[in-house]
Amino acid sequence: MDTTPLRDAYRTLLDAAATVADSGDAVPPAGEWNADQILAHVALVGAATVTAVSSVASGAVTTYDNRLAQDAWTLDRLVALAGGNAGLRDRIRIQADALCALGGPMLSEAELDTPVPTLLLSNGTLLVDEPVPLRGLLAGLAEVELPGHAKQLLALLPDGAGQDGS
């Protein structure tokens, strides 16, 4: 599996996170996550994805459930455990390296096609409740999850500056 799109999506997200951190003036709208909470969510999703990939590679049965990555207490705890924004960005960078190494050359086509029972929610809305091939989880991360959160981070900038990657 070519992990270039995944690596590129992580790079874009981390660039957006650095831009927002450097601005020092990113305030979320009421009821929305701040930059640290967004990064904690991404780190928790990354950890769940590393777990799924590792489980498939080891022949273990696995599931994929993103509900914990949306829990406010868990997000805030991870922010503290990681040491804040810089620590979260480092963690996400390392997860990106791991997923690109594990999800690409290490896995066979049969492993990438392994169905993983998946439960995905977003803002309380059910998105997926069915088995998804492992390659689909990795592709979803690259095509939807990471780009969506990069945009969400840039939207925190004052007056929406940087929403188009500027």
GROMACS .gro file of N, CA, C and O in nm, residues 72-126:
model
  220
   72ALA      N    1  -1.448   1.450   2.628
   72ALA     CA    2  -1.382   1.574   2.672
   72ALA      C    3  -1.280   1.549   2.783
   72ALA      O    4  -1.169   1.605   2.780
   73TRP      N    5  -1.315   1.468   2.882
   73TRP     CA    6  -1.222   1.441   2.991
   73TRP      C    7  -1.096   1.372   2.938
   73TRP      O    8  -0.984   1.407   2.975
   74THR      N    9  -1.114   1.275   2.850
   74THR     CA   10  -1.001   1.201   2.793
   74THR      C   11  -0.912   1.295   2.711
   74THR      O   12  -0.789   1.288   2.718
   75LEU      N   13  -0.974   1.382   2.632
   75LEU     CA   14  -0.897   1.478   2.552
   75LEU      C   15  -0.811   1.566   2.643
   75LEU      O   16  -0.690   1.582   2.620
   76ASP      N   17  -0.873   1.622   2.747
   76ASP     CA   18  -0.798   1.711   2.837
   76ASP      C   19  -0.689   1.636   2.912
   76ASP      O   20  -0.580   1.689   2.935
   77ARG      N   21  -0.715   1.513   2.949
   77ARG     CA   22  -0.613   1.432   3.017
   77ARG      C   23  -0.495   1.406   2.925
   77ARG      O   24  -0.380   1.415   2.967
   78LEU      N   25  -0.521   1.376   2.799
   78LEU     CA   26  -0.412   1.351   2.705
   78LEU      C   27  -0.331   1.479   2.681
   78LEU      O   28  -0.209   1.473   2.670
   79VAL      N   29  -0.398   1.593   2.673
   79VAL     CA   30  -0.325   1.719   2.659
   79VAL      C   31  -0.225   1.733   2.773
   79VAL      O   32  -0.108   1.765   2.751
   80ALA      N   33  -0.270   1.706   2.896
   80ALA     CA   34  -0.181   1.717   3.012
   80ALA      C   35  -0.070   1.612   3.008
   80ALA      O   36   0.047   1.644   3.032
   81LEU      N   37  -0.105   1.488   2.976
   81LEU     CA   38  -0.005   1.381   2.974
   81LEU      C   39   0.102   1.404   2.867
   81LEU      O   40   0.219   1.371   2.887
   82ALA      N   41   0.062   1.460   2.754
   82ALA     CA   42   0.156   1.482   2.644
   82ALA      C   43   0.239   1.609   2.663
   82ALA      O   44   0.334   1.631   2.589
   83GLY      N   45   0.201   1.690   2.760
   83GLY     CA   46   0.276   1.813   2.784
   83GLY      C   47   0.230   1.929   2.699
   83GLY      O   48   0.307   2.021   2.671
   84GLY      N   49   0.107   1.926   2.654
   84GLY     CA   50   0.052   2.037   2.578
   84GLY      C   51   0.070   2.022   2.428
   84GLY      O   52   0.098   1.914   2.376
   85ASN      N   53   0.057   2.134   2.360
   85ASN     CA   54   0.052   2.137   2.215
   85ASN      C   55   0.177   2.079   2.150
   85ASN      O   56   0.168   1.996   2.060
   86ALA      N   57   0.294   2.120   2.194
   86ALA     CA   58   0.418   2.070   2.133
   86ALA      C   59   0.432   1.919   2.153
   86ALA      O   60   0.472   1.847   2.061
   87GLY      N   61   0.399   1.871   2.271
   87GLY     CA   62   0.405   1.728   2.297
   87GLY      C   63   0.306   1.649   2.213
   87GLY      O   64   0.337   1.539   2.165
   88LEU      N   65   0.188   1.704   2.192
   88LEU     CA   66   0.089   1.639   2.107
   88LEU      C   67   0.137   1.633   1.963
   88LEU      O   68   0.123   1.531   1.896
   89ARG      N   69   0.195   1.743   1.914
   89ARG     CA   70   0.246   1.744   1.777
   89ARG      C   71   0.358   1.641   1.760
   89ARG      O   72   0.363   1.571   1.659
   90ASP      N   73   0.445   1.629   1.859
   90ASP     CA   74   0.551   1.527   1.853
   90ASP      C   75   0.492   1.388   1.850
   90ASP      O   76   0.535   1.301   1.774
   91ARG      N   77   0.392   1.364   1.934
   91ARG     CA   78   0.328   1.233   1.940
   91ARG      C   79   0.264   1.199   1.805
   91ARG      O   80   0.278   1.088   1.754
   92ILE      N   81   0.194   1.295   1.747
   92ILE     CA   82   0.128   1.272   1.618
   92ILE      C   83   0.232   1.247   1.509
   92ILE      O   84   0.213   1.160   1.423
   93ARG      N   85   0.343   1.318   1.512
   93ARG     CA   86   0.450   1.299   1.414
   93ARG      C   87   0.505   1.155   1.422
   93ARG      O   88   0.525   1.089   1.320
   94ILE      N   89   0.525   1.107   1.542
   94ILE     CA   90   0.576   0.971   1.562
   94ILE      C   91   0.472   0.868   1.519
   94ILE      O   92   0.505   0.766   1.456
   95GLN      N   93   0.344   0.893   1.549
   95GLN     CA   94   0.239   0.803   1.503
   95GLN      C   95   0.235   0.798   1.351
   95GLN      O   96   0.215   0.692   1.291
   96ALA      N   97   0.254   0.912   1.287
   96ALA     CA   98   0.255   0.917   1.140
   96ALA      C   99   0.367   0.829   1.086
   96ALA      O  100   0.345   0.750   0.993
   97ASP      N  101   0.485   0.840   1.145
   97ASP     CA  102   0.598   0.757   1.102
   97ASP      C  103   0.565   0.609   1.120
   97ASP      O  104   0.591   0.527   1.031
   98ALA      N  105   0.506   0.576   1.234
   98ALA     CA  106   0.473   0.436   1.262
   98ALA      C  107   0.369   0.383   1.163
   98ALA      O  108   0.385   0.274   1.107
   99LEU      N  109   0.263   0.460   1.141
   99LEU     CA  110   0.157   0.413   1.052
   99LEU      C  111   0.205   0.402   0.908
   99LEU      O  112   0.165   0.310   0.836
  100CYS      N  113   0.291   0.493   0.866
  100CYS     CA  114   0.342   0.485   0.729
  100CYS      C  115   0.437   0.367   0.712
  100CYS      O  116   0.440   0.305   0.606
  101ALA      N  117   0.509   0.333   0.817
  101ALA     CA  118   0.597   0.216   0.811
  101ALA      C  119   0.516   0.086   0.822
  101ALA      O  120   0.536  -0.008   0.744
  102LEU      N  121   0.424   0.082   0.917
  102LEU     CA  122   0.346  -0.040   0.939
  102LEU      C  123   0.241  -0.063   0.832
  102LEU      O  124   0.219  -0.176   0.788
  103GLY      N  125   0.173   0.044   0.791
  103GLY     CA  126   0.061   0.031   0.698
  103GLY      C  127   0.102   0.014   0.554
  103GLY      O  128   0.019  -0.016   0.470
  104GLY      N  129   0.227   0.030   0.525
  104GLY     CA  130   0.273   0.018   0.388
  104GLY      C  131   0.344  -0.111   0.361
  104GLY      O  132   0.281  -0.216   0.342
  105PRO      N  133   0.476  -0.109   0.363
  105PRO     CA  134   0.553  -0.225   0.319
  105PRO      C  135   0.544  -0.347   0.410
  105PRO      O  136   0.571  -0.458   0.366
  106MET      N  137   0.505  -0.329   0.535
  106MET     CA  138   0.504  -0.442   0.628
  106MET      C  139   0.386  -0.536   0.605
  106MET      O  140   0.400  -0.657   0.624
  107LEU      N  141   0.272  -0.484   0.565
  107LEU     CA  142   0.151  -0.565   0.558
  107LEU      C  143   0.129  -0.623   0.418
  107LEU      O  144   0.153  -0.558   0.317
  108SER      N  145   0.079  -0.745   0.417
  108SER     CA  146   0.044  -0.809   0.289
  108SER      C  147  -0.091  -0.755   0.242
  108SER      O  148  -0.166  -0.693   0.318
  109GLU      N  149  -0.123  -0.782   0.117
  109GLU     CA  150  -0.253  -0.742   0.063
  109GLU      C  151  -0.366  -0.807   0.144
  109GLU      O  152  -0.468  -0.743   0.171
  110ALA      N  153  -0.348  -0.932   0.183
  110ALA     CA  154  -0.451  -1.001   0.262
  110ALA      C  155  -0.471  -0.932   0.397
  110ALA      O  156  -0.585  -0.917   0.444
  111GLU      N  157  -0.362  -0.888   0.460
  111GLU     CA  158  -0.375  -0.817   0.588
  111GLU      C  159  -0.445  -0.683   0.568
  111GLU      O  160  -0.531  -0.644   0.647
  112LEU      N  161  -0.409  -0.613   0.463
  112LEU     CA  162  -0.473  -0.484   0.434
  112LEU      C  163  -0.621  -0.500   0.404
  112LEU      O  164  -0.701  -0.409   0.428
  113ASP      N  165  -0.660  -0.616   0.352
  113ASP     CA  166  -0.801  -0.643   0.323
  113ASP      C  167  -0.878  -0.700   0.442
  113ASP      O  168  -0.999  -0.725   0.431
  114THR      N  169  -0.812  -0.720   0.555
  114THR     CA  170  -0.877  -0.775   0.674
  114THR      C  171  -0.991  -0.683   0.719
  114THR      O  172  -0.969  -0.564   0.743
  115PRO      N  173  -1.112  -0.737   0.730
  115PRO     CA  174  -1.223  -0.654   0.778
  115PRO      C  175  -1.209  -0.628   0.929
  115PRO      O  176  -1.185  -0.719   1.006
  116VAL      N  177  -1.224  -0.502   0.965
  116VAL     CA  178  -1.215  -0.461   1.105
  116VAL      C  179  -1.351  -0.405   1.147
  116VAL      O  180  -1.396  -0.305   1.089
  117PRO      N  181  -1.419  -0.469   1.244
  117PRO     CA  182  -1.545  -0.413   1.292
  117PRO      C  183  -1.520  -0.268   1.338
  117PRO      O  184  -1.435  -0.243   1.423
  118THR      N  185  -1.596  -0.175   1.279
  118THR     CA  186  -1.567  -0.033   1.297
  118THR      C  187  -1.691   0.042   1.343
  118THR      O  188  -1.800   0.024   1.289
  119LEU      N  189  -1.671   0.130   1.442
  119LEU     CA  190  -1.775   0.221   1.489
  119LEU      C  191  -1.716   0.361   1.488
  119LEU      O  192  -1.622   0.390   1.562
  120LEU      N  193  -1.768   0.447   1.400
  120LEU     CA  194  -1.719   0.585   1.389
  120LEU      C  195  -1.835   0.681   1.410
  120LEU      O  196  -1.939   0.670   1.346
  121LEU      N  197  -1.813   0.775   1.501
  121LEU     CA  198  -1.910   0.880   1.526
  121LEU      C  199  -1.842   1.015   1.506
  121LEU      O  200  -1.721   1.027   1.522
  122SER      N  201  -1.922   1.116   1.473
  122SER     CA  202  -1.874   1.253   1.464
  122SER      C  203  -1.982   1.344   1.518
  122SER      O  204  -2.096   1.342   1.468
  123ASN      N  205  -1.949   1.419   1.622
  123ASN     CA  206  -2.047   1.509   1.685
  123ASN      C  207  -2.177   1.436   1.720
  123ASN      O  208  -2.286   1.489   1.698
  124GLY      N  209  -2.165   1.314   1.769
  124GLY     CA  210  -2.282   1.238   1.809
  124GLY      C  211  -2.357   1.172   1.695
  124GLY      O  212  -2.458   1.105   1.718
  125THR      N  213  -2.309   1.188   1.573
  125THR     CA  214  -2.376   1.128   1.457
  125THR      C  215  -2.301   1.002   1.414
  125THR      O  216  -2.179   1.005   1.396
  126LEU      N  217  -2.374   0.894   1.398
  126LEU     CA  218  -2.314   0.769   1.353
  126LEU      C  219  -2.274   0.781   1.206
  126LEU      O  220  -2.356   0.814   1.121
   0.00000   0.00000   0.00000
